[in-house]
Coordinates of C-alpha atoms in Angstrom, one line a residue:
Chain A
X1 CA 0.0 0.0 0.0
X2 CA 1.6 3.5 -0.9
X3 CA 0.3 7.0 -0.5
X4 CA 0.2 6.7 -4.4
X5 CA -2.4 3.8 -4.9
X6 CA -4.7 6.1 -2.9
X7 CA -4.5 9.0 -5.2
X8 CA -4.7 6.5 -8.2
X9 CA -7.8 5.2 -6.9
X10 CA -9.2 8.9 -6.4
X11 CA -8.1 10.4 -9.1
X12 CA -9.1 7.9 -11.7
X13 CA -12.7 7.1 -10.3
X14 CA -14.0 9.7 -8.3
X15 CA -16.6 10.3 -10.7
X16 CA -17.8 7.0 -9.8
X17 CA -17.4 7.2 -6.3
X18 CA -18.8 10.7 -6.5
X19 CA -22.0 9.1 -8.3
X20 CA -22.6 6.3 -5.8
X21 CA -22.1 8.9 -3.0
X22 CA -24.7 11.1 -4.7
X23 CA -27.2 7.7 -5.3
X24 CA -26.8 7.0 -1.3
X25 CA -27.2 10.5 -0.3
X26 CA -30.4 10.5 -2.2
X27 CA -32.4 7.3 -1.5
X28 CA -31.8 7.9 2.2
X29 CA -32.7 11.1 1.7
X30 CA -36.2 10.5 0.5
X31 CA -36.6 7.1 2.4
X32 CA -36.1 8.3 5.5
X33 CA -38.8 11.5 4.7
X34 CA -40.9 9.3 3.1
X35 CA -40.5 6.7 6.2
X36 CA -41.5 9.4 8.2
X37 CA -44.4 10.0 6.7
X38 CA -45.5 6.7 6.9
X39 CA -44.2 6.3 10.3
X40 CA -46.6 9.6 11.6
X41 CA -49.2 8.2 9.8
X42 CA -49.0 4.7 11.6
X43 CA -48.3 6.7 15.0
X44 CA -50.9 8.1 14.7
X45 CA -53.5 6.1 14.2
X46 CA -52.1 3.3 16.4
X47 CA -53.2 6.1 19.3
X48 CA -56.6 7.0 17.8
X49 CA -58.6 6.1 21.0
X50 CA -61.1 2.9 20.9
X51 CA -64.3 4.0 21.1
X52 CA -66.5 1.4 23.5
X53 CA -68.9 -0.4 20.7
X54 CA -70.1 0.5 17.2
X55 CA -68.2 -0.2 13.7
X56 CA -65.4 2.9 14.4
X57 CA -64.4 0.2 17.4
X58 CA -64.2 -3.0 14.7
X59 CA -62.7 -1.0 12.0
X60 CA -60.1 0.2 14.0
X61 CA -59.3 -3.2 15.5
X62 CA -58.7 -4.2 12.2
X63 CA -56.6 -1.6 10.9
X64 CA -54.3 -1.9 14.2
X65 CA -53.7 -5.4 13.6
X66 CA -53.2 -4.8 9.7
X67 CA -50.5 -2.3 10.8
X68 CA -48.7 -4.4 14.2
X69 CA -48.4 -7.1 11.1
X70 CA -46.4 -4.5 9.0
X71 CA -44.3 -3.3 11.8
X72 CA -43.0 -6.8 13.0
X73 CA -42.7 -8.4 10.0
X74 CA -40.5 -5.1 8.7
X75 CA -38.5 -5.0 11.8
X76 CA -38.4 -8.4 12.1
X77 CA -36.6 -9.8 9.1
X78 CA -33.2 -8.5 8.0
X79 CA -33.4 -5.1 5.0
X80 CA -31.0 -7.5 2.4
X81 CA -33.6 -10.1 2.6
X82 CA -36.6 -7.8 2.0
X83 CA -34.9 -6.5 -1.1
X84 CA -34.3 -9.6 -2.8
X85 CA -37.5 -10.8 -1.6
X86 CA -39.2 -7.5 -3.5
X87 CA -37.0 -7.3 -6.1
X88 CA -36.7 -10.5 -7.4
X89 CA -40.0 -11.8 -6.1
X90 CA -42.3 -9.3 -7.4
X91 CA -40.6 -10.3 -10.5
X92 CA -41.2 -13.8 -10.7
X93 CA -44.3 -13.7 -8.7
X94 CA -46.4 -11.0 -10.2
X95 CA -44.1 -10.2 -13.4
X96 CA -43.2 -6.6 -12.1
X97 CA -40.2 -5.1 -13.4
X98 CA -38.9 -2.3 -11.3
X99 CA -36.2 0.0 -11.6
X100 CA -33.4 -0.6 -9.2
X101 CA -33.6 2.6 -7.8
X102 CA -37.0 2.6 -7.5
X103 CA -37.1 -0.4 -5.9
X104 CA -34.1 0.7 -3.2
X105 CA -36.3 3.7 -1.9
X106 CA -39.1 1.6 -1.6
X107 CA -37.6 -1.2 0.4
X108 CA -35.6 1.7 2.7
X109 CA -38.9 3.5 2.8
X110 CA -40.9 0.9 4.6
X111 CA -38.2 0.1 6.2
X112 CA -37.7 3.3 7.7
X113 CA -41.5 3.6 8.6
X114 CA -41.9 0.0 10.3
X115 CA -38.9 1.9 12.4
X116 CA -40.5 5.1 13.1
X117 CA -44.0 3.7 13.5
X118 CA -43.0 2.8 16.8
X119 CA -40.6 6.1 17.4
X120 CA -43.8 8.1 17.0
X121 CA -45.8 6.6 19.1
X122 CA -43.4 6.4 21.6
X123 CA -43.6 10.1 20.9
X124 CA -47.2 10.7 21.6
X125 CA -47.6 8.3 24.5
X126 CA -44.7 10.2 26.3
X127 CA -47.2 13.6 26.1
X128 CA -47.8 14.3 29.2
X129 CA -51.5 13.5 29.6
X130 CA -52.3 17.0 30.8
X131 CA -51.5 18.6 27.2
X132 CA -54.0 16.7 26.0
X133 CA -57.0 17.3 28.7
X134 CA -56.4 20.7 28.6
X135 CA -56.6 21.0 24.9
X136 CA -60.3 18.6 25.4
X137 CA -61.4 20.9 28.0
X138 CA -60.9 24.1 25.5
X139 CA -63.0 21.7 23.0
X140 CA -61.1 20.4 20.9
X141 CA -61.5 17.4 19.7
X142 CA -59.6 13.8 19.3
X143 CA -57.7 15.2 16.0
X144 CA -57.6 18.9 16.6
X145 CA -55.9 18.1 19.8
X146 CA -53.3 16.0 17.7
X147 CA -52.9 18.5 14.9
X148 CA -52.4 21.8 16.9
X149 CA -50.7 20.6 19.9
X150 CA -49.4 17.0 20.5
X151 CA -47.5 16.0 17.0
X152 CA -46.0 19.3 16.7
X153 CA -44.6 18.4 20.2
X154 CA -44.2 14.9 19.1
X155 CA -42.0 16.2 15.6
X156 CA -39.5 18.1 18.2
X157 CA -39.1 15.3 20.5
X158 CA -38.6 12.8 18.2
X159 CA -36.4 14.4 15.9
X160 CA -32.9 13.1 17.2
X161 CA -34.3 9.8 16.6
X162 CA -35.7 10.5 13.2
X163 CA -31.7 11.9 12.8
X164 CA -30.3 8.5 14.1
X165 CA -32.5 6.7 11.6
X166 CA -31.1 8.7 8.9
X167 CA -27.8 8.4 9.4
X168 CA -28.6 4.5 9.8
X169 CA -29.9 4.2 6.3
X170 CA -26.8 6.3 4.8
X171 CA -25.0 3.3 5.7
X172 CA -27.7 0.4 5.3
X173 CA -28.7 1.5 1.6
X174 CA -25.3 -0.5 0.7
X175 CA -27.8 -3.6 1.0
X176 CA -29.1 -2.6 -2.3
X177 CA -25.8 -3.5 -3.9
X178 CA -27.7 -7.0 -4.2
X179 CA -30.6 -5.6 -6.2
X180 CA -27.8 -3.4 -8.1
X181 CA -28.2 -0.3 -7.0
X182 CA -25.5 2.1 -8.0
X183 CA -24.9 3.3 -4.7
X184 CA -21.7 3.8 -3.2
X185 CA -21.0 0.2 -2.2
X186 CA -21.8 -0.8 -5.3
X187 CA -19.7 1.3 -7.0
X188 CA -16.6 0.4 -4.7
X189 CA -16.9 -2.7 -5.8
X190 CA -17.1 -2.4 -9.5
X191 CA -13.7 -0.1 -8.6
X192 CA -12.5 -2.9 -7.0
X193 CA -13.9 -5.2 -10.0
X194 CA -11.4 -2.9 -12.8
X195 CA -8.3 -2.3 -10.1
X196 CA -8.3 -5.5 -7.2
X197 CA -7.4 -2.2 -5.2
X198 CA -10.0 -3.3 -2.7
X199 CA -8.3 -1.7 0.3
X200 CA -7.8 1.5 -1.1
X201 CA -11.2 1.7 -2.7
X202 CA -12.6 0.6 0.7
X203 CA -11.0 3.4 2.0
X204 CA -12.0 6.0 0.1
X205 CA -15.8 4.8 0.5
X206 CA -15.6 4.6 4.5
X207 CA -14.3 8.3 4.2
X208 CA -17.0 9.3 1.7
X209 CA -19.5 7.5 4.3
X210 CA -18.0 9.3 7.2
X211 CA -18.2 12.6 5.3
X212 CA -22.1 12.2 4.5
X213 CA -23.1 11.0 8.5
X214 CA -21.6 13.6 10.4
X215 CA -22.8 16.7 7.6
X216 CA -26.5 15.1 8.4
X217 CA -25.8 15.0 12.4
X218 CA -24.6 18.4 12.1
X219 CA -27.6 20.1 10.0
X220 CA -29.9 18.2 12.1
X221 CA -28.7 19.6 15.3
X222 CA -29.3 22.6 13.8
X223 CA -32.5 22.5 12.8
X224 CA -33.5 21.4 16.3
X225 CA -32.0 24.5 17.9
X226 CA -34.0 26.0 15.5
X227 CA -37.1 24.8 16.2
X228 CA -36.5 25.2 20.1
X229 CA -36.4 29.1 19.3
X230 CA -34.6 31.5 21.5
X231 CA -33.5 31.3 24.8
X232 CA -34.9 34.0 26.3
X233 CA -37.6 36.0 25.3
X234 CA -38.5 40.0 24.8
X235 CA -40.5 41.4 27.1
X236 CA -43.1 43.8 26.3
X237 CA -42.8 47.1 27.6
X238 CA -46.0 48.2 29.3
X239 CA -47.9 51.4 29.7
X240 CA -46.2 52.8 32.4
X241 CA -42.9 52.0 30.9
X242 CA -44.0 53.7 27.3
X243 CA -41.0 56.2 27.7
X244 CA -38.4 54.3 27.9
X245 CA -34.8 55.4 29.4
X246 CA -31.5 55.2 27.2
X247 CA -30.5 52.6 29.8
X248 CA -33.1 50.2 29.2
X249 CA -32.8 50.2 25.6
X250 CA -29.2 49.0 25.8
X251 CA -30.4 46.2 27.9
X252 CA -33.0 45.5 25.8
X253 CA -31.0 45.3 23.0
X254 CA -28.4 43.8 24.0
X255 CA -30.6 40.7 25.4
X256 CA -32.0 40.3 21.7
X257 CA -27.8 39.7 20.5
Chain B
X1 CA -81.6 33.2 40.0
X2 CA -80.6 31.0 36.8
X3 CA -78.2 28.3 37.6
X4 CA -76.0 27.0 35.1
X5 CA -74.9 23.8 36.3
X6 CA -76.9 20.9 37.7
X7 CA -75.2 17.6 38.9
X8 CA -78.4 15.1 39.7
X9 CA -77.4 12.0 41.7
X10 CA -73.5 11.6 40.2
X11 CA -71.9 8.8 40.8
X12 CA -68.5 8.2 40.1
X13 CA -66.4 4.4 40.3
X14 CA -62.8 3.7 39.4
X15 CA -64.0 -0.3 39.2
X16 CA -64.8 -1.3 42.1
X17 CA -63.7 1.5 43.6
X18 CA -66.8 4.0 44.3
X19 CA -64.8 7.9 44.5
X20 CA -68.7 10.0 44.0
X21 CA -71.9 8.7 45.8
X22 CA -75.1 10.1 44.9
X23 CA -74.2 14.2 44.5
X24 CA -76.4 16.6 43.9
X25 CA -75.6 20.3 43.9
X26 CA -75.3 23.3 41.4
X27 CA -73.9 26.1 40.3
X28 CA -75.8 29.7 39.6
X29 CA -75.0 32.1 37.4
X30 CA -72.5 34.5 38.9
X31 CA -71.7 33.0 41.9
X32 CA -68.2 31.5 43.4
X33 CA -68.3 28.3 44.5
X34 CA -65.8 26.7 46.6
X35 CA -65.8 23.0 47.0
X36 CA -63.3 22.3 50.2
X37 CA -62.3 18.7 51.6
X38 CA -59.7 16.3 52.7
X39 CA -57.8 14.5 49.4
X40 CA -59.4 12.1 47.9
X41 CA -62.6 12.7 49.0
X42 CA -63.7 13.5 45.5
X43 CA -63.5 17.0 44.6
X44 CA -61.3 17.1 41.7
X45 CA -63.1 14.0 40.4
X46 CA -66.6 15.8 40.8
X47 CA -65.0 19.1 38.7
X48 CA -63.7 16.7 36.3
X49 CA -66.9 15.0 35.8
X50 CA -68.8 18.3 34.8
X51 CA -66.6 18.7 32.2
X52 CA -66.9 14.5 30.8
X53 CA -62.9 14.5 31.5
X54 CA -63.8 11.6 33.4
X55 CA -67.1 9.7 32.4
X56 CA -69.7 9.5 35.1
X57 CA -70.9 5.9 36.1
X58 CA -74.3 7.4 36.7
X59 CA -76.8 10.4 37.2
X60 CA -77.1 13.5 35.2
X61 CA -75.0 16.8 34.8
X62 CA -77.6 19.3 33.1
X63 CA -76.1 22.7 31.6
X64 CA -78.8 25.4 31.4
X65 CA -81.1 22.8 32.0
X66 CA -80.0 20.3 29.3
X67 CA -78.4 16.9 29.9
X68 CA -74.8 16.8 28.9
X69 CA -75.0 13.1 29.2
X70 CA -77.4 12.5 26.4
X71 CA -75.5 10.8 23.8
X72 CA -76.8 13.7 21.2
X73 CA -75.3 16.4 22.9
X74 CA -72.1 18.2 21.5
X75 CA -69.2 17.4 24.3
X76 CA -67.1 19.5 22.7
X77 CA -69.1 22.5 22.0
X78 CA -69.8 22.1 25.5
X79 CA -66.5 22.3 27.0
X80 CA -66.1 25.8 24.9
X81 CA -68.7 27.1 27.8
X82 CA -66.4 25.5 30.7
X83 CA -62.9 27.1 31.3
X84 CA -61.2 24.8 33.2
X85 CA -58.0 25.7 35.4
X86 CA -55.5 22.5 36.0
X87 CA -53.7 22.1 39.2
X88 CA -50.1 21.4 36.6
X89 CA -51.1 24.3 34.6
X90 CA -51.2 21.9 31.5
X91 CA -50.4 24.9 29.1
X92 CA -49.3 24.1 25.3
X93 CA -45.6 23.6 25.3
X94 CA -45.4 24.1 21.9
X95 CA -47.4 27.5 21.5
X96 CA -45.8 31.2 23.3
X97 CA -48.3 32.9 25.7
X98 CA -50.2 34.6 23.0
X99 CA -50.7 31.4 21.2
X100 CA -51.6 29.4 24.3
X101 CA -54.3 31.9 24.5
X102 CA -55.3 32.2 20.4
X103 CA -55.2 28.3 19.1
X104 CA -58.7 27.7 20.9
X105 CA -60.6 30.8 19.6
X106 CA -59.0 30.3 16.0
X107 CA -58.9 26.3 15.9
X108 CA -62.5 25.8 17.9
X109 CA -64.3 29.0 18.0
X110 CA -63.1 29.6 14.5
X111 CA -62.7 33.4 15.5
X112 CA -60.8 35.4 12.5
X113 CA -56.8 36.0 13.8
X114 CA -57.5 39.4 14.6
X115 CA -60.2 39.3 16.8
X116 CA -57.9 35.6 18.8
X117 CA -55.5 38.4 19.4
X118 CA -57.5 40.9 20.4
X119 CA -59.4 38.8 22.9
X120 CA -56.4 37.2 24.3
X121 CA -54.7 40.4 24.2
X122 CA -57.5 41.9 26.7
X123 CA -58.0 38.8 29.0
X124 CA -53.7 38.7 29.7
X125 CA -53.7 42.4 30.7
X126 CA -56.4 41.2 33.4
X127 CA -53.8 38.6 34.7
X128 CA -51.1 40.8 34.0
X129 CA -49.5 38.4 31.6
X130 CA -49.3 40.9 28.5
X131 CA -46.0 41.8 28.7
X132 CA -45.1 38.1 28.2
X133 CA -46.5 37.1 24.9
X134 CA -43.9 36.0 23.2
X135 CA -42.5 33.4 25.8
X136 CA -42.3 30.2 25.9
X137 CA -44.5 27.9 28.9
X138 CA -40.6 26.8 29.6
X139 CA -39.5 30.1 30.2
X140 CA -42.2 31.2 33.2
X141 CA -42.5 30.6 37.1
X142 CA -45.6 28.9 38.3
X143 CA -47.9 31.9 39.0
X144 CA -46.8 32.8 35.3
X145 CA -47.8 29.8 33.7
X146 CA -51.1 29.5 35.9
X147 CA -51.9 33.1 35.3
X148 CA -51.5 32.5 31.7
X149 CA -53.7 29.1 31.8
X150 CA -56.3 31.5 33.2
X151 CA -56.2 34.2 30.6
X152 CA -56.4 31.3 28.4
X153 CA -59.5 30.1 29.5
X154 CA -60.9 33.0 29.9
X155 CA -60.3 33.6 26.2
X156 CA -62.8 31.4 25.3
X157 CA -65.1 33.4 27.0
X158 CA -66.7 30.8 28.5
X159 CA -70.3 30.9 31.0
X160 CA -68.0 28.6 33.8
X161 CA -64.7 29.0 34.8
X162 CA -63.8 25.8 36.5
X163 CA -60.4 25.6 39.0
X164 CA -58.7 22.4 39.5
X165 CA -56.5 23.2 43.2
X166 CA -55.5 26.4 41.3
X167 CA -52.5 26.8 43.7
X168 CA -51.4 23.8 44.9
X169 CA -48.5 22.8 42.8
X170 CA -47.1 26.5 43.1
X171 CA -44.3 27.4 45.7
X172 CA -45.5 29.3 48.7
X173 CA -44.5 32.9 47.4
X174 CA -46.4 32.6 44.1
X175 CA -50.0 31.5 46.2
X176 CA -50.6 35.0 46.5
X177 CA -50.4 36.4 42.8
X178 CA -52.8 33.5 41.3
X179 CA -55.5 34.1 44.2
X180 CA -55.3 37.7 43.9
X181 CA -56.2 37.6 39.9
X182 CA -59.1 34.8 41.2
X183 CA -60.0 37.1 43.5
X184 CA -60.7 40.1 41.2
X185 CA -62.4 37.3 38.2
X186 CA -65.3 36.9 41.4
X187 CA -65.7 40.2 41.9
X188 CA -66.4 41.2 38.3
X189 CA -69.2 38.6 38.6
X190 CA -67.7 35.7 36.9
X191 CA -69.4 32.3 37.9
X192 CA -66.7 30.4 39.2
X193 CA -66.2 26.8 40.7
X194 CA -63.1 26.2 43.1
X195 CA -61.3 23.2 44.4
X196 CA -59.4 24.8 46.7
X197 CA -57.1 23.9 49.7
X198 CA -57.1 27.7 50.6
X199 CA -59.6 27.8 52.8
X200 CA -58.6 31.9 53.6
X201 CA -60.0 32.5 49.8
X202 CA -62.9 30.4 50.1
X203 CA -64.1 32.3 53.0
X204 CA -63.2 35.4 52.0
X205 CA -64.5 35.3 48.0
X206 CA -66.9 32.2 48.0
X207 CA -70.5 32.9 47.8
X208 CA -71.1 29.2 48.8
X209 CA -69.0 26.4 49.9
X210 CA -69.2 22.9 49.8
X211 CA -67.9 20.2 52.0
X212 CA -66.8 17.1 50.3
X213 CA -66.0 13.5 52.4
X214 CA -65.1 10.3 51.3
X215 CA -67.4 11.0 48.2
X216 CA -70.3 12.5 49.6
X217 CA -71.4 16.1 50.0
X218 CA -71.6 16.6 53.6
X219 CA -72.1 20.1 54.2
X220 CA -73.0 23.1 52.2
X221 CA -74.1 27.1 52.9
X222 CA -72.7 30.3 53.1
X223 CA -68.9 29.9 54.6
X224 CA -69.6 32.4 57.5
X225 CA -72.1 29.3 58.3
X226 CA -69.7 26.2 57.0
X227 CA -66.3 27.7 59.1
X228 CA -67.3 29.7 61.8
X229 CA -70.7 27.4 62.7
X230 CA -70.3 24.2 60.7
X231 CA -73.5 21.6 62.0
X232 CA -71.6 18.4 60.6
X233 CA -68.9 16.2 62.5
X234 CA -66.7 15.6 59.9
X235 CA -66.7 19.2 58.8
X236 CA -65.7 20.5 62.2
X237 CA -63.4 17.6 62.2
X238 CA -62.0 18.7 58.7
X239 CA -61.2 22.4 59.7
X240 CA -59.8 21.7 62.9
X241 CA -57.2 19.7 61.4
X242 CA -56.6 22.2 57.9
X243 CA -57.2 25.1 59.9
X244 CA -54.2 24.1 62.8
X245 CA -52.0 23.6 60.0
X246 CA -52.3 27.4 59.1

């Protein structure tokens, strides 16, 4: 191994590498939002409350049971089994051709939402129970109380988790390399395939993999300081404080820096 | 004189557990009730019940004359007429103290933005919340945050304001600012129903009060009757022991 095999490697394929970076980036990318989706959704109505008798109570029941079949059997069986079992099965079975890539951010999509199915409603049954009587006792009902004021809370809570779950599909959407994706694994190994510089190649990936994790752990932080708004807040002068001296304006503004 | 709320024969079980026997009592318009008592002999489970946060086993709640229990009647558009004060405050920890006080009128009362604000705007000056609006529930004491879960109740501009021990998860210094906003709702005529430990503001404010044991009203009347010439056992019991305390 030599300093010089690496910049071979780097220099000859980093548009490859470059594109299976680029393919990675973007089926986690709209997996794990479209996993979230499906995730809330599930959430959701897993916590829809029971009513005591009528059809609402059956059709519920069923639903539920529909969806505690999805989440088990997704989190239950490994992700490179599911895509060969869609990929090549709904070939063979049904005679439905899909695209590769297609096919990856499907399979990391449902994936993703058998995951955060269960994040979310940890989410909502963590609420303290208070939130919600006081937003039924200003009469609102089961999903007004939901939409204005527990999964807004539920979003912020659960967020570092939703972040953890991206990060883990960055590096899990090299499963698809079975169904030939061309994501970065894949493309590593077709590298590897032309030069047998499989060390070097390897390298290169792990740093590209690196690289993409910590920039999503980073933006996400972010965007949940964001959403936590300022520390402190501005207080409004009152009437009796309408004139205000030069004294308290430098405090003021200085606690808005 | 009208009265608002009814409760006919309420009962109330937790299984087998029987917390309301047989009550019957109500509320008229403008007048402050206090409901005192030992814990768990009920109160809180009795306020909860008029406003179907906990379902009564049996008996009837009427509101203006109209049982609430009747499976055609609108719980929801009820509640609107209830405001209902939580002993944790229970305020929106994702909305500031304007939106605490705005979501309900927009969201429920489907008032237009302006007139939300305008309303919360006028019921936080009367707690003296208004220079807070833009903070966060995370951001204020316990007075703060109950004074704002008042104006926010209030902001539904409702025909019942309902307390839940008002003051009893607050820290001794902050007792005072809560009652004091309470104190001035009663005197602008505001019908009001109090669980309350502070048996100072129920005889000073209430117009009535009610003696609650182990589920059953024992005792009601004026409180120059209930704590200075209470007829009852338990009751004298009762204030012995609360009022020693003090």
């Amino acid at each position: 191994m030599s300093w010089e095999a690496f910049a071979n490697v780097v220099i000859k394929y980093w548009p490859m590498f470059l594109r299976g970076a680029r393919n990675t980036l973007y089926i986690s990318i709209v997996s794990t939002i479209i996993g979230s989706l499906i995730g809330l959704l599930i959430g959701v109505v897993r916590t829809i409350p029971i009513p005591e008798r009528g059809f609402k109570k059956v059709l519920i029941k069923i639903v539920n049971a529909i969806l505690t079949v999805y989440v088990e059997v997704f989190r239950g069986t490994p992700m490179i089994v599911q895509a060969m079992v869609i990929f090549y099965g709904s070939l063979m079975a049904f005679g439905i051709d899909m695209e590769p890539m297609f096919a990856g951010i499907f399979i990391v999509s449902i994936n993703t939402g058998a995951y955060t199915a269960e994040i979310v409603r940890g989410g909502i049954i963590s609420i303290d129970k208070g939130q919600f009587e006081a937003a039924h006792a200003i009469g609102m009902n089961h999903r007004k109380t939901m939409l204005y004021v527990v999964i807004p809370q539920v979003i912020r809570n659960i967020l570092p988790a939703i972040g953890n779950e991206f990060v883990i599909n960055i590096k899990d959407t090299s499963v698809l390399n079975v169904i030939s994706v061309t994501e970065l694994f894949f493309q590593t190994k077709t590298v590897v395939g032309i030069n047998y510089k499989t060390f070097e190649a390897f390298t290169v990936a792990s740093i590209l993999y690196l690289i993409m994790t910590l920039t999503v752990t980073r933006i996400l932080r972010f965007i949940e300081k964001r959403m936590d708004g300022p520390d402190n807040y501005v207080v409004i002068p009152g009437n009796q404080m309408q004139v205000a001296r030069p004294e308290d304006l430098i405090k003021h503004n200085k606690g808005r820096q | 004189m009208e009265n608002i709320i009814e409760v006919q024969h309420l009962s109330k079980s937790f299984g087998s557990n029987e917390i309301l026997k047989d009550i019957n009592f109500s509320v008229n318009k403008g007048e402050v009730v206090c409901i005192i008592g030992a814990s768990g002999s009920g109160k809180s489970t009795l306020l909860r019940c008029i406003n179907l946060l906990e379902k009564p086993t049996g008996g009837k709640v009427l509101y203006k004359g109209r049982n609430i229990l009747d499976d055609k009647h609108d719980v929801y558009a009820y509640r609107t007429k209830l405001g209902m004060v939580f002993q944790q405050f229970n305020l929106f920890n994702n909305h500031d103290v304007l939106g605490n006080c705005m979501i309900g009128q927009l969201k429920v009362l489907k008032r237009s933005k302006a007139e939300a604000e305008e309303t919360a705007m006028k019921y936080l000056k009367v707690v003296g919340m208004d220079q807070y609006i833009n903070a966060k529930p995370r951001q204020l004491s316990g007075g703060q945050k109950q004074r704002v879960a008042i104006a926010r109740a209030l902001s539904m501009e409702p025909d019942v304001m309902l307390f839940d021990e008002p003051t009893s998860a607050l820290d001794p210094e902050m007792v005072g600012e809560v009652l004091a906003v309470m104190k001035e709702l009663a005197e602008s005529g505001l019908t009001m129903l109090v669980v309350t430990h502070e048996m100072g503001f129920a005889s000073e404010v209430a117009d009535r009060v009610v003696f609650m044991d182990k589920g059953i009203i024992e005792e009601e009347g004026p409180p120059e009757k209930i704590f200075l010439n209470p007829e009852n056992e338990r009751t004298r019991e009762f204030l012995r022991r609360v009022l020693k305390q003090e």
